[in-house]
PDB file of C-alpha atoms in Angstrom:
ATOM      1  CA  MET A  24      12.068   8.534  -9.061  1.00 96.00           C
ATOM      2  CA  ILE A  25      14.842  11.134  -8.744  1.00 98.00           C
ATOM      3  CA  LEU A  26      14.068  14.299  -6.845  1.00 98.00           C
ATOM      4  CA  THR A  27      15.533  17.617  -7.907  1.00 98.00           C
ATOM      5  CA  VAL A  28      15.394  20.773  -5.783  1.00 98.00           C
ATOM      6  CA  THR A  29      15.637  24.231  -7.251  1.00 98.00           C
ATOM      7  CA  LEU A  30      15.010  26.804  -4.567  1.00 98.00           C
ATOM      8  CA  ASN A  31      15.728  29.719  -6.944  1.00 97.00           C
ATOM      9  CA  THR A  32      13.786  28.617 -10.068  1.00 97.00           C
ATOM     10  CA  ALA A  33      13.884  30.799 -13.149  1.00 96.00           C
ATOM     11  CA  LEU A  34      12.186  31.489 -16.445  1.00 96.00           C
ATOM     12  CA  ASP A  35      15.110  31.096 -18.865  1.00 91.00           C
ATOM     13  CA  VAL A  36      14.776  33.327 -21.913  1.00 92.00           C
ATOM     14  CA  THR A  37      17.344  32.861 -24.740  1.00 89.00           C
ATOM     15  CA  HIS A  38      17.696  35.524 -27.488  1.00 92.00           C
ATOM     16  CA  ARG A  39      19.812  34.961 -30.603  1.00 91.00           C
ATOM     17  CA  VAL A  40      21.283  37.916 -32.419  1.00 94.00           C
ATOM     18  CA  PRO A  41      23.560  38.027 -35.493  1.00 94.00           C
ATOM     19  CA  ARG A  42      26.253  39.825 -33.536  1.00 95.00           C
ATOM     20  CA  LEU A  43      26.245  41.285 -29.973  1.00 93.00           C
ATOM     21  CA  LEU A  44      27.726  44.787 -29.806  1.00 92.00           C
ATOM     22  CA  PRO A  45      27.827  47.133 -26.841  1.00 91.00           C
ATOM     23  CA  HIS A  46      25.801  50.355 -27.060  1.00 93.00           C
ATOM     24  CA  ALA A  47      23.906  49.100 -30.096  1.00 91.00           C
ATOM     25  CA  SER A  48      20.301  48.080 -30.950  1.00 94.00           C
ATOM     26  CA  HIS A  49      19.917  44.451 -31.949  1.00 93.00           C
ATOM     27  CA  ARG A  50      17.412  42.618 -34.087  1.00 94.00           C
ATOM     28  CA  VAL A  51      16.605  39.301 -32.383  1.00 94.00           C
ATOM     29  CA  THR A  52      16.462  36.385 -34.765  1.00 94.00           C
ATOM     30  CA  GLY A  53      15.121  33.792 -32.302  1.00 90.00           C
ATOM     31  CA  VAL A  54      13.578  33.573 -28.852  1.00 91.00           C
ATOM     32  CA  ALA A  55      13.163  30.520 -26.617  1.00 88.00           C
ATOM     33  CA  GLU A  56      11.592  30.278 -23.150  1.00 92.00           C
ATOM     34  CA  ARG A  57      12.229  27.327 -20.861  1.00 92.00           C
ATOM     35  CA  PRO A  58      11.714  26.415 -17.158  1.00 95.00           C
ATOM     36  CA  GLY A  59      15.085  27.150 -15.648  1.00 93.00           C
ATOM     37  CA  GLY A  60      17.306  27.220 -12.608  1.00 94.00           C
ATOM     38  CA  LYS A  61      19.927  24.501 -12.193  1.00 95.00           C
ATOM     39  CA  GLY A  62      17.683  21.802 -10.737  1.00 97.00           C
ATOM     40  CA  LEU A  63      14.995  22.219 -13.393  1.00 96.00           C
ATOM     41  CA  ASN A  64      17.630  21.936 -16.070  1.00 94.00           C
ATOM     42  CA  VAL A  65      18.753  18.695 -14.382  1.00 96.00           C
ATOM     43  CA  ALA A  66      15.144  17.480 -14.262  1.00 97.00           C
ATOM     44  CA  ARG A  67      14.541  18.075 -17.979  1.00 95.00           C
ATOM     45  CA  VAL A  68      17.712  16.176 -18.971  1.00 95.00           C
ATOM     46  CA  LEU A  69      16.844  13.293 -16.623  1.00 97.00           C
ATOM     47  CA  GLY A  70      13.366  13.125 -18.132  1.00 96.00           C
ATOM     48  CA  ALA A  71      14.855  13.057 -21.634  1.00 94.00           C
ATOM     49  CA  LEU A  72      17.025  10.158 -20.551  1.00 94.00           C
ATOM     50  CA  GLY A  73      13.927   8.229 -19.525  1.00 95.00           C
ATOM     51  CA  HIS A  74      14.286   8.674 -15.699  1.00 97.00           C
ATOM     52  CA  PRO A  75      11.119   9.602 -13.799  1.00 97.00           C
ATOM     53  CA  VAL A  76      11.881  12.819 -11.943  1.00 98.00           C
ATOM     54  CA  THR A  77       9.970  15.055  -9.485  1.00 98.00           C
ATOM     55  CA  ALA A  78      10.931  18.722  -9.436  1.00 98.00           C
ATOM     56  CA  THR A  79      10.416  20.816  -6.348  1.00 98.00           C
ATOM     57  CA  GLY A  80      11.333  24.303  -5.171  1.00 98.00           C
ATOM     58  CA  PHE A  81       9.514  27.592  -5.361  1.00 98.00           C
ATOM     59  CA  ALA A  82       7.459  29.264  -8.113  1.00 98.00           C
ATOM     60  CA  GLY A  83       5.511  32.505  -7.963  1.00 98.00           C
ATOM     61  CA  GLY A  84       4.024  35.363  -9.959  1.00 97.00           C
ATOM     62  CA  PRO A  85       3.509  35.485 -13.770  1.00 96.00           C
ATOM     63  CA  ALA A  86       6.984  34.080 -14.460  1.00 96.00           C
ATOM     64  CA  GLY A  87       6.395  31.242 -12.038  1.00 97.00           C
ATOM     65  CA  THR A  88       3.041  30.422 -13.701  1.00 97.00           C
ATOM     66  CA  LEU A  89       4.749  30.214 -17.084  1.00 97.00           C
ATOM     67  CA  VAL A  90       7.538  28.029 -15.633  1.00 97.00           C
ATOM     68  CA  ARG A  91       4.896  25.555 -14.427  1.00 97.00           C
ATOM     69  CA  GLU A  92       3.058  25.613 -17.716  1.00 97.00           C
ATOM     70  CA  LEU A  93       6.293  24.893 -19.582  1.00 96.00           C
ATOM     71  CA  LEU A  94       7.314  22.227 -17.116  1.00 96.00           C
ATOM     72  CA  ALA A  95       4.062  20.332 -17.825  1.00 96.00           C
ATOM     73  CA  ASP A  96       5.368  19.760 -21.360  1.00 94.00           C
ATOM     74  CA  CYS A  97       8.635  18.191 -20.186  1.00 94.00           C
ATOM     75  CA  PRO A  98       8.469  14.402 -20.582  1.00 94.00           C
ATOM     76  CA  GLY A  99       8.969  12.382 -17.400  1.00 96.00           C
ATOM     77  CA  VAL A 100       8.943  15.430 -15.097  1.00 97.00           C
ATOM     78  CA  THR A 101       6.397  15.800 -12.261  1.00 98.00           C
ATOM     79  CA  ASP A 102       5.727  19.284 -10.919  1.00 98.00           C
ATOM     80  CA  ALA A 103       5.952  19.508  -7.103  1.00 98.00           C
ATOM     81  CA  LEU A 104       6.864  23.206  -6.933  1.00 98.00           C
ATOM     82  CA  VAL A 105       5.702  25.120  -3.845  1.00 98.00           C
ATOM     83  CA  PRO A 106       3.871  28.480  -4.448  1.00 98.00           C
ATOM     84  CA  CYS A 107       5.441  31.715  -3.149  1.00 98.00           C
ATOM     85  CA  THR A 108       4.101  35.262  -3.087  1.00 97.00           C
ATOM     86  CA  GLY A 109       7.211  36.715  -4.790  1.00 97.00           C
ATOM     87  CA  THR A 110       7.782  36.542  -8.534  1.00 97.00           C
ATOM     88  CA  THR A 111      10.063  33.896  -9.971  1.00 97.00           C
ATOM     89  CA  ARG A 112      13.168  35.472 -11.464  1.00 97.00           C
ATOM     90  CA  ARG A 113      14.036  35.524 -15.151  1.00 95.00           C
ATOM     91  CA  THR A 114      17.423  34.845 -16.700  1.00 92.00           C
ATOM     92  CA  LEU A 115      18.284  36.223 -20.159  1.00 90.00           C
ATOM     93  CA  ALA A 116      20.903  34.590 -22.313  1.00 87.00           C
ATOM     94  CA  VAL A 117      21.932  36.434 -25.471  1.00 91.00           C
ATOM     95  CA  VAL A 118      23.707  34.234 -28.048  1.00 86.00           C
ATOM     96  CA  ASP A 119      26.012  35.903 -30.520  1.00 89.00           C
ATOM     97  CA  GLU A 120      25.528  33.807 -33.710  1.00 88.00           C
ATOM     98  CA  THR A 121      28.768  35.067 -35.218  1.00 89.00           C
ATOM     99  CA  THR A 122      31.038  33.943 -32.383  1.00 86.00           C
ATOM    100  CA  GLY A 123      28.830  31.402 -30.621  1.00 78.00           C
ATOM    101  CA  ASP A 124      29.469  33.225 -27.351  1.00 83.00           C
ATOM    102  CA  THR A 125      26.713  33.657 -24.790  1.00 83.00           C
ATOM    103  CA  THR A 126      26.140  36.674 -22.485  1.00 89.00           C
ATOM    104  CA  GLN A 127      24.020  35.947 -19.366  1.00 88.00           C
ATOM    105  CA  PHE A 128      21.868  38.257 -17.272  1.00 92.00           C
ATOM    106  CA  ASN A 129      20.488  36.818 -14.022  1.00 91.00           C
ATOM    107  CA  GLU A 130      17.741  38.522 -11.990  1.00 91.00           C
ATOM    108  CA  PRO A 131      17.618  38.108  -8.213  1.00 89.00           C
ATOM    109  CA  GLY A 132      15.164  35.678  -6.785  1.00 94.00           C
ATOM    110  CA  PRO A 133      11.966  36.367  -4.875  1.00 97.00           C
ATOM    111  CA  GLN A 134      11.883  37.010  -1.141  1.00 97.00           C
ATOM    112  CA  ILE A 135      10.852  33.767   0.587  1.00 98.00           C
ATOM    113  CA  THR A 136       8.830  34.143   3.839  1.00 98.00           C
ATOM    114  CA  ALA A 137       9.313  31.974   6.893  1.00 98.00           C
ATOM    115  CA  ALA A 138       5.932  30.392   6.271  1.00 98.00           C
ATOM    116  CA  GLU A 139       6.815  29.564   2.672  1.00 98.00           C
ATOM    117  CA  TRP A 140      10.148  27.999   3.806  1.00 98.00           C
ATOM    118  CA  SER A 141       8.253  25.874   6.331  1.00 98.00           C
ATOM    119  CA  ALA A 142       5.788  24.787   3.641  1.00 98.00           C
ATOM    120  CA  PHE A 143       8.706  23.737   1.397  1.00 98.00           C
ATOM    121  CA  LEU A 144      10.366  21.765   4.201  1.00 98.00           C
ATOM    122  CA  ALA A 145       7.149  19.870   4.754  1.00 98.00           C
ATOM    123  CA  ARG A 146       6.819  19.069   1.029  1.00 98.00           C
ATOM    124  CA  TYR A 147      10.494  17.929   0.836  1.00 98.00           C
ATOM    125  CA  ALA A 148      10.099  15.717   3.877  1.00 98.00           C
ATOM    126  CA  GLU A 149       7.175  13.989   2.078  1.00 98.00           C
ATOM    127  CA  LEU A 150       9.061  13.565  -1.191  1.00 98.00           C
ATOM    128  CA  ALA A 151      12.583  12.682  -0.150  1.00 98.00           C
ATOM    129  CA  PRO A 152      11.943   9.191   1.361  1.00 97.00           C
ATOM    130  CA  GLY A 153      10.413   8.011  -1.914  1.00 97.00           C
ATOM    131  CA  ALA A 154      13.408   9.152  -4.067  1.00 98.00           C
ATOM    132  CA  ARG A 155      16.267   7.026  -5.333  1.00 98.00           C
ATOM    133  CA  ALA A 156      18.524  10.095  -5.285  1.00 98.00           C
ATOM    134  CA  VAL A 157      18.205  13.841  -4.638  1.00 98.00           C
ATOM    135  CA  ALA A 158      19.835  16.757  -6.461  1.00 98.00           C
ATOM    136  CA  LEU A 159      20.112  20.033  -4.511  1.00 98.00           C
ATOM    137  CA  CYS A 160      21.004  22.697  -7.048  1.00 98.00           C
ATOM    138  CA  GLY A 161      21.702  26.337  -7.409  1.00 96.00           C
ATOM    139  CA  SER A 162      21.609  29.587  -5.461  1.00 95.00           C
ATOM    140  CA  LEU A 163      19.364  30.383  -2.490  1.00 97.00           C
ATOM    141  CA  PRO A 164      16.713  33.036  -2.943  1.00 97.00           C
ATOM    142  CA  PRO A 165      16.444  35.887  -0.364  1.00 96.00           C
ATOM    143  CA  GLY A 166      14.911  34.766   2.891  1.00 97.00           C
ATOM    144  CA  VAL A 167      16.039  31.116   2.736  1.00 98.00           C
ATOM    145  CA  PRO A 168      18.520  30.293   5.564  1.00 97.00           C
ATOM    146  CA  VAL A 169      22.113  30.036   4.435  1.00 97.00           C
ATOM    147  CA  GLY A 170      22.298  26.555   6.039  1.00 97.00           C
ATOM    148  CA  ALA A 171      19.276  25.359   4.003  1.00 98.00           C
ATOM    149  CA  TYR A 172      21.187  22.795   1.966  1.00 98.00           C
ATOM    150  CA  ALA A 173      22.788  21.318   5.079  1.00 98.00           C
ATOM    151  CA  THR A 174      19.271  20.808   6.467  1.00 98.00           C
ATOM    152  CA  LEU A 175      18.041  19.164   3.248  1.00 98.00           C
ATOM    153  CA  VAL A 176      21.123  16.898   3.084  1.00 98.00           C
ATOM    154  CA  ARG A 177      20.553  15.689   6.619  1.00 98.00           C
ATOM    155  CA  THR A 178      16.865  15.000   5.909  1.00 98.00           C
ATOM    156  CA  ALA A 179      17.722  12.857   2.864  1.00 98.00           C
ATOM    157  CA  ARG A 180      20.526  11.060   4.669  1.00 96.00           C
ATOM    158  CA  THR A 181      18.130  10.139   7.489  1.00 97.00           C
ATOM    159  CA  ALA A 182      15.858   8.594   4.896  1.00 97.00           C
ATOM    160  CA  GLY A 183      18.847   6.666   3.375  1.00 97.00           C
ATOM    161  CA  VAL A 184      18.728   8.626   0.117  1.00 98.00           C
ATOM    162  CA  PRO A 185      21.967   9.738  -1.607  1.00 98.00           C
ATOM    163  CA  VAL A 186      22.309  13.446  -2.259  1.00 98.00           C
ATOM    164  CA  LEU A 187      24.210  15.409  -4.923  1.00 98.00           C
ATOM    165  CA  LEU A 188      24.851  19.006  -3.970  1.00 98.00           C
ATOM    166  CA  ASP A 189      25.617  21.602  -6.627  1.00 98.00           C
ATOM    167  CA  THR A 190      25.932  25.110  -5.205  1.00 97.00           C
ATOM    168  CA  SER A 191      28.514  27.606  -4.145  1.00 96.00           C
ATOM    169  CA  GLY A 192      29.800  29.928  -1.419  1.00 96.00           C
ATOM    170  CA  GLU A 193      28.642  29.598   2.156  1.00 97.00           C
ATOM    171  CA  ALA A 194      25.718  27.377   1.110  1.00 97.00           C
ATOM    172  CA  LEU A 195      28.250  24.898  -0.217  1.00 97.00           C
ATOM    173  CA  ARG A 196      30.553  25.221   2.798  1.00 97.00           C
ATOM    174  CA  ARG A 197      27.697  24.382   5.182  1.00 97.00           C
ATOM    175  CA  GLY A 198      26.206  21.846   2.941  1.00 97.00           C
ATOM    176  CA  VAL A 199      29.339  19.756   2.483  1.00 97.00           C
ATOM    177  CA  ALA A 200      29.707  19.457   6.292  1.00 96.00           C
ATOM    178  CA  ALA A 201      26.374  17.605   6.330  1.00 97.00           C
ATOM    179  CA  ARG A 202      28.101  14.817   4.266  1.00 97.00           C
ATOM    180  CA  PRO A 203      26.324  14.590   0.933  1.00 98.00           C
ATOM    181  CA  GLU A 204      27.107  11.663  -1.356  1.00 98.00           C
ATOM    182  CA  ILE A 205      28.527  13.898  -4.094  1.00 98.00           C
ATOM    183  CA  ILE A 206      29.335  17.614  -4.521  1.00 98.00           C
ATOM    184  CA  LYS A 207      29.907  19.070  -7.969  1.00 97.00           C
ATOM    185  CA  PRO A 208      31.644  22.471  -7.839  1.00 97.00           C
ATOM    186  CA  ASN A 209      33.368  24.154 -10.742  1.00 95.00           C
ATOM    187  CA  SER A 210      37.056  25.047 -10.280  1.00 93.00           C
ATOM    188  CA  ALA A 211      36.288  28.565  -8.987  1.00 95.00           C
ATOM    189  CA  GLU A 212      33.741  27.295  -6.447  1.00 96.00           C
ATOM    190  CA  LEU A 213      36.155  24.635  -5.380  1.00 95.00           C
ATOM    191  CA  ALA A 214      38.922  27.186  -4.834  1.00 96.00           C
ATOM    192  CA  GLU A 215      36.572  29.318  -2.798  1.00 96.00           C
ATOM    193  CA  LEU A 216      35.694  26.284  -0.649  1.00 96.00           C
ATOM    194  CA  THR A 217      39.212  24.988  -0.043  1.00 96.00           C
ATOM    195  CA  GLY A 218      41.468  28.065  -0.602  1.00 95.00           C
ATOM    196  CA  SER A 219      43.482  26.089  -3.228  1.00 94.00           C
ATOM    197  CA  ARG A 220      43.601  26.760  -6.939  1.00 92.00           C
ATOM    198  CA  GLU A 221      45.245  23.408  -7.657  1.00 94.00           C
ATOM    199  CA  PRO A 222      42.293  21.269  -8.789  1.00 93.00           C
ATOM    200  CA  LEU A 223      43.544  17.812  -7.743  1.00 94.00           C
ATOM    201  CA  PRO A 224      44.586  18.586  -4.161  1.00 95.00           C
ATOM    202  CA  ALA A 225      41.623  20.903  -3.759  1.00 95.00           C
ATOM    203  CA  THR A 226      39.223  18.127  -4.879  1.00 95.00           C
ATOM    204  CA  ARG A 227      40.783  15.739  -2.353  1.00 94.00           C
ATOM    205  CA  ASP A 228      40.620  18.402   0.311  1.00 95.00           C
ATOM    206  CA  ALA A 229      36.855  18.867  -0.354  1.00 95.00           C
ATOM    207  CA  ARG A 230      36.356  15.193   0.319  1.00 95.00           C
ATOM    208  CA  ARG A 231      37.990  15.595   3.761  1.00 94.00           C
ATOM    209  CA  ARG A 232      35.449  18.312   4.517  1.00 95.00           C
ATOM    210  CA  GLY A 233      32.563  15.850   4.371  1.00 95.00           C
ATOM    211  CA  ALA A 234      31.546  14.843   0.878  1.00 97.00           C
ATOM    212  CA  ARG A 235      31.850  11.176  -0.013  1.00 97.00           C
ATOM    213  CA  ALA A 236      32.833  12.057  -3.556  1.00 98.00           C
ATOM    214  CA  VAL A 237      33.822  15.340  -5.243  1.00 98.00           C
ATOM    215  CA  VAL A 238      33.403  15.906  -9.004  1.00 98.00           C
ATOM    216  CA  THR A 239      34.916  19.145 -10.196  1.00 97.00           C
ATOM    217  CA  SER A 240      34.009  20.789 -13.541  1.00 94.00           C
ATOM    218  CA  LEU A 241      37.069  21.854 -15.452  1.00 92.00           C
ATOM    219  CA  GLY A 242      35.174  23.553 -18.297  1.00 87.00           C
ATOM    220  CA  PRO A 243      36.403  22.267 -21.705  1.00 85.00           C
ATOM    221  CA  GLY A 244      38.819  19.971 -19.795  1.00 89.00           C
ATOM    222  CA  GLY A 245      35.954  17.759 -18.587  1.00 93.00           C
ATOM    223  CA  LEU A 246      35.628  16.473 -15.002  1.00 96.00           C
ATOM    224  CA  LEU A 247      37.950  15.625 -12.163  1.00 97.00           C
ATOM    225  CA  ALA A 248      36.577  13.159  -9.597  1.00 97.00           C
ATOM    226  CA  ALA A 249      37.885  12.111  -6.216  1.00 97.00           C
ATOM    227  CA  THR A 250      35.831   9.151  -4.890  1.00 97.00           C
ATOM    228  CA  PRO A 251      36.065   6.305  -2.403  1.00 96.00           C
ATOM    229  CA  ASP A 252      36.894   4.000  -5.426  1.00 95.00           C
ATOM    230  CA  GLY A 253      39.713   6.146  -6.902  1.00 96.00           C
ATOM    231  CA  THR A 254      40.498   9.381  -8.611  1.00 97.00           C
ATOM    232  CA  TRP A 255      39.921  10.049 -12.312  1.00 97.00           C
ATOM    233  CA  GLN A 256      39.952  12.809 -14.888  1.00 97.00           C
ATOM    234  CA  ALA A 257      37.398  12.421 -17.708  1.00 96.00           C
ATOM    235  CA  ALA A 258      37.689  14.639 -20.800  1.00 93.00           C
ATOM    236  CA  PRO A 259      35.920  14.867 -24.104  1.00 91.00           C
ATOM    237  CA  PRO A 260      37.900  13.927 -27.210  1.00 88.00           C
ATOM    238  CA  ARG A 261      38.025  17.513 -28.468  1.00 82.00           C
ATOM    239  CA  ALA A 262      36.851  20.965 -27.488  1.00 75.00           C
ATOM    240  CA  LEU A 263      33.346  21.862 -28.631  1.00 71.00           C
ATOM    241  CA  SER A 264      32.178  25.328 -29.504  1.00 69.00           C
ATOM    242  CA  GLY A 265      28.604  26.480 -28.742  1.00 71.00           C
ATOM    243  CA  ASN A 266      26.482  27.608 -25.756  1.00 70.00           C
ATOM    244  CA  PRO A 267      27.964  26.248 -22.475  1.00 76.00           C
ATOM    245  CA  THR A 268      24.903  27.319 -20.451  1.00 77.00           C
ATOM    246  CA  GLY A 269      23.521  24.290 -18.602  1.00 84.00           C
ATOM    247  CA  ALA A 270      26.446  22.001 -19.433  1.00 89.00           C
ATOM    248  CA  GLY A 271      27.196  21.570 -15.722  1.00 93.00           C
ATOM    249  CA  ASP A 272      23.558  20.752 -15.050  1.00 95.00           C
ATOM    250  CA  SER A 273      23.641  18.021 -17.721  1.00 95.00           C
ATOM    251  CA  ALA A 274      26.712  16.609 -16.025  1.00 96.00           C
ATOM    252  CA  VAL A 275      24.741  16.431 -12.779  1.00 97.00           C
ATOM    253  CA  ALA A 276      21.944  14.596 -14.598  1.00 97.00           C
ATOM    254  CA  GLY A 277      24.513  12.159 -15.966  1.00 97.00           C
ATOM    255  CA  LEU A 278      26.055  11.502 -12.555  1.00 97.00           C
ATOM    256  CA  LEU A 279      22.631  10.953 -10.910  1.00 97.00           C
ATOM    257  CA  SER A 280      21.192   8.753 -13.603  1.00 97.00           C
ATOM    258  CA  ALA A 281      24.289   6.571 -13.583  1.00 97.00           C
ATOM    259  CA  LEU A 282      24.271   6.416  -9.805  1.00 97.00           C
ATOM    260  CA  THR A 283      20.749   5.148  -9.705  1.00 97.00           C
ATOM    261  CA  GLU A 284      21.561   2.539 -12.371  1.00 97.00           C
ATOM    262  CA  GLY A 285      24.409   1.222 -10.315  1.00 96.00           C
ATOM    263  CA  LEU A 286      27.207   2.100 -12.762  1.00 97.00           C
ATOM    264  CA  ASP A 287      30.809   2.408 -11.695  1.00 97.00           C
ATOM    265  CA  TRP A 288      32.625   5.701 -11.482  1.00 97.00           C
ATOM    266  CA  PRO A 289      34.309   5.586 -14.931  1.00 97.00           C
ATOM    267  CA  ALA A 290      30.907   4.889 -16.528  1.00 97.00           C
ATOM    268  CA  ARG A 291      29.315   7.717 -14.486  1.00 98.00           C
ATOM    269  CA  LEU A 292      31.972  10.152 -15.563  1.00 97.00           C
ATOM    270  CA  THR A 293      31.720   9.101 -19.180  1.00 97.00           C
ATOM    271  CA  ARG A 294      27.990   9.772 -19.257  1.00 97.00           C
ATOM    272  CA  ALA A 295      28.358  13.076 -17.439  1.00 97.00           C
ATOM    273  CA  VAL A 296      31.072  14.351 -19.815  1.00 95.00           C
ATOM    274  CA  ALA A 297      29.154  13.217 -22.942  1.00 94.00           C
ATOM    275  CA  LEU A 298      25.939  14.895 -21.798  1.00 94.00           C
ATOM    276  CA  SER A 299      27.831  18.082 -20.894  1.00 93.00           C
ATOM    277  CA  ALA A 300      29.429  18.165 -24.301  1.00 90.00           C
ATOM    278  CA  ALA A 301      26.092  17.502 -26.015  1.00 89.00           C
ATOM    279  CA  THR A 302      24.493  20.406 -24.152  1.00 89.00           C
ATOM    280  CA  VAL A 303      27.090  22.778 -25.559  1.00 86.00           C
ATOM    281  CA  HIS A 304      25.688  21.806 -28.999  1.00 79.00           C
ATOM    282  CA  ALA A 305      22.065  22.352 -27.937  1.00 78.00           C
ATOM    283  CA  PRO A 306      20.250  25.680 -28.424  1.00 67.00           C
ATOM    284  CA  THR A 307      19.156  26.132 -24.763  1.00 67.00           C
ATOM    285  CA  ALA A 308      20.026  24.957 -21.265  1.00 62.00           C
ATOM    286  CA  GLY A 309      18.230  21.759 -20.122  1.00 68.00           C
ATOM    287  CA  GLU A 310      18.585  20.175 -23.546  1.00 82.00           C
ATOM    288  CA  PHE A 311      21.264  18.106 -25.218  1.00 88.00           C
ATOM    289  CA  ASP A 312      21.979  17.135 -28.813  1.00 85.00           C
ATOM    290  CA  PRO A 313      21.450  13.344 -29.042  1.00 88.00           C
ATOM    291  CA  ARG A 314      23.883  12.957 -31.996  1.00 88.00           C
ATOM    292  CA  THR A 315      26.652  14.684 -30.163  1.00 86.00           C
ATOM    293  CA  TYR A 316      25.937  12.641 -27.029  1.00 86.00           C
ATOM    294  CA  GLU A 317      26.288   9.316 -28.836  1.00 89.00           C
ATOM    295  CA  GLU A 318      29.374  10.495 -30.665  1.00 87.00           C
ATOM    296  CA  VAL A 319      31.213  11.785 -27.567  1.00 88.00           C
ATOM    297  CA  ARG A 320      30.099   8.989 -25.265  1.00 90.00           C
ATOM    298  CA  GLY A 321      32.114   6.446 -27.248  1.00 89.00           C
ATOM    299  CA  SER A 322      35.338   8.474 -27.080  1.00 91.00           C
ATOM    300  CA  VAL A 323      35.482  10.057 -23.622  1.00 93.00           C
ATOM    301  CA  ASN A 324      39.038   9.703 -22.110  1.00 92.00           C
ATOM    302  CA  VAL A 325      38.851   8.538 -18.466  1.00 95.00           C
ATOM    303  CA  THR A 326      42.240   8.526 -16.917  1.00 94.00           C
ATOM    304  CA  PRO A 327      43.040   7.244 -13.356  1.00 96.00           C
ATOM    305  CA  LEU A 328      45.185   9.577 -11.298  1.00 94.00           C
TER     306      LEU A 328
END
């Protein structure tokens, strides 16, 4: 199985409106609720791809209860979330049906106590050795140590399990020093980590900081990867319009699934870009449009650099 970690889980709520206008009342034409947070989005895509996945992290309060109820309906996903006394946050995405643009509102996460963090570490130590790969994804809720991901990377490495780290800021800076197998920042997160806004040298610099491979999201431009086997840019055949929320999480699922299948880097990047593009055409994060996935997968441009 693949293990995903979402320390700051969320109940994702998506509203669709004919047109989003400031200072106006809106009639909502559609509402969707999904278990959310980056790692849970990754878990749902992995399950849809047929990979058994265990999802852990924190869940608490009414929103956390609903997250767990919804997660039970996700094929291939096993719930190993740890209870917390605080309430799981909600994220609200408002989709403008006229433009296709999405406006996102993210609540803060619950306060995690020292006892709850210790309980999570114990659960993680039980799960990690049985995983084929681990994904550590998203922000840290209040109360969780800023070096949390570095600790989790080291635990998995001790068990011989590869780790993909997808976070930002100081959590990424400390986590990359623990030498994860892959990090997947976007271009802004990469610039914050390295101090460089030139994606190619910044990606290579991030490798020198400890990551075995660095895969940078370039938005509509696809992915840039610096790896032990070479450097590539992988791009979709054309720009796609739609809801980009969760596209990066689908890329993580593509990278992880291909890693566990033993595929080479060009094949990993092809899958990641195709899933990312297919998510833009899906109505909510953590889903992908199968038709778009098959269409894009056959025409991803992977260029060695």
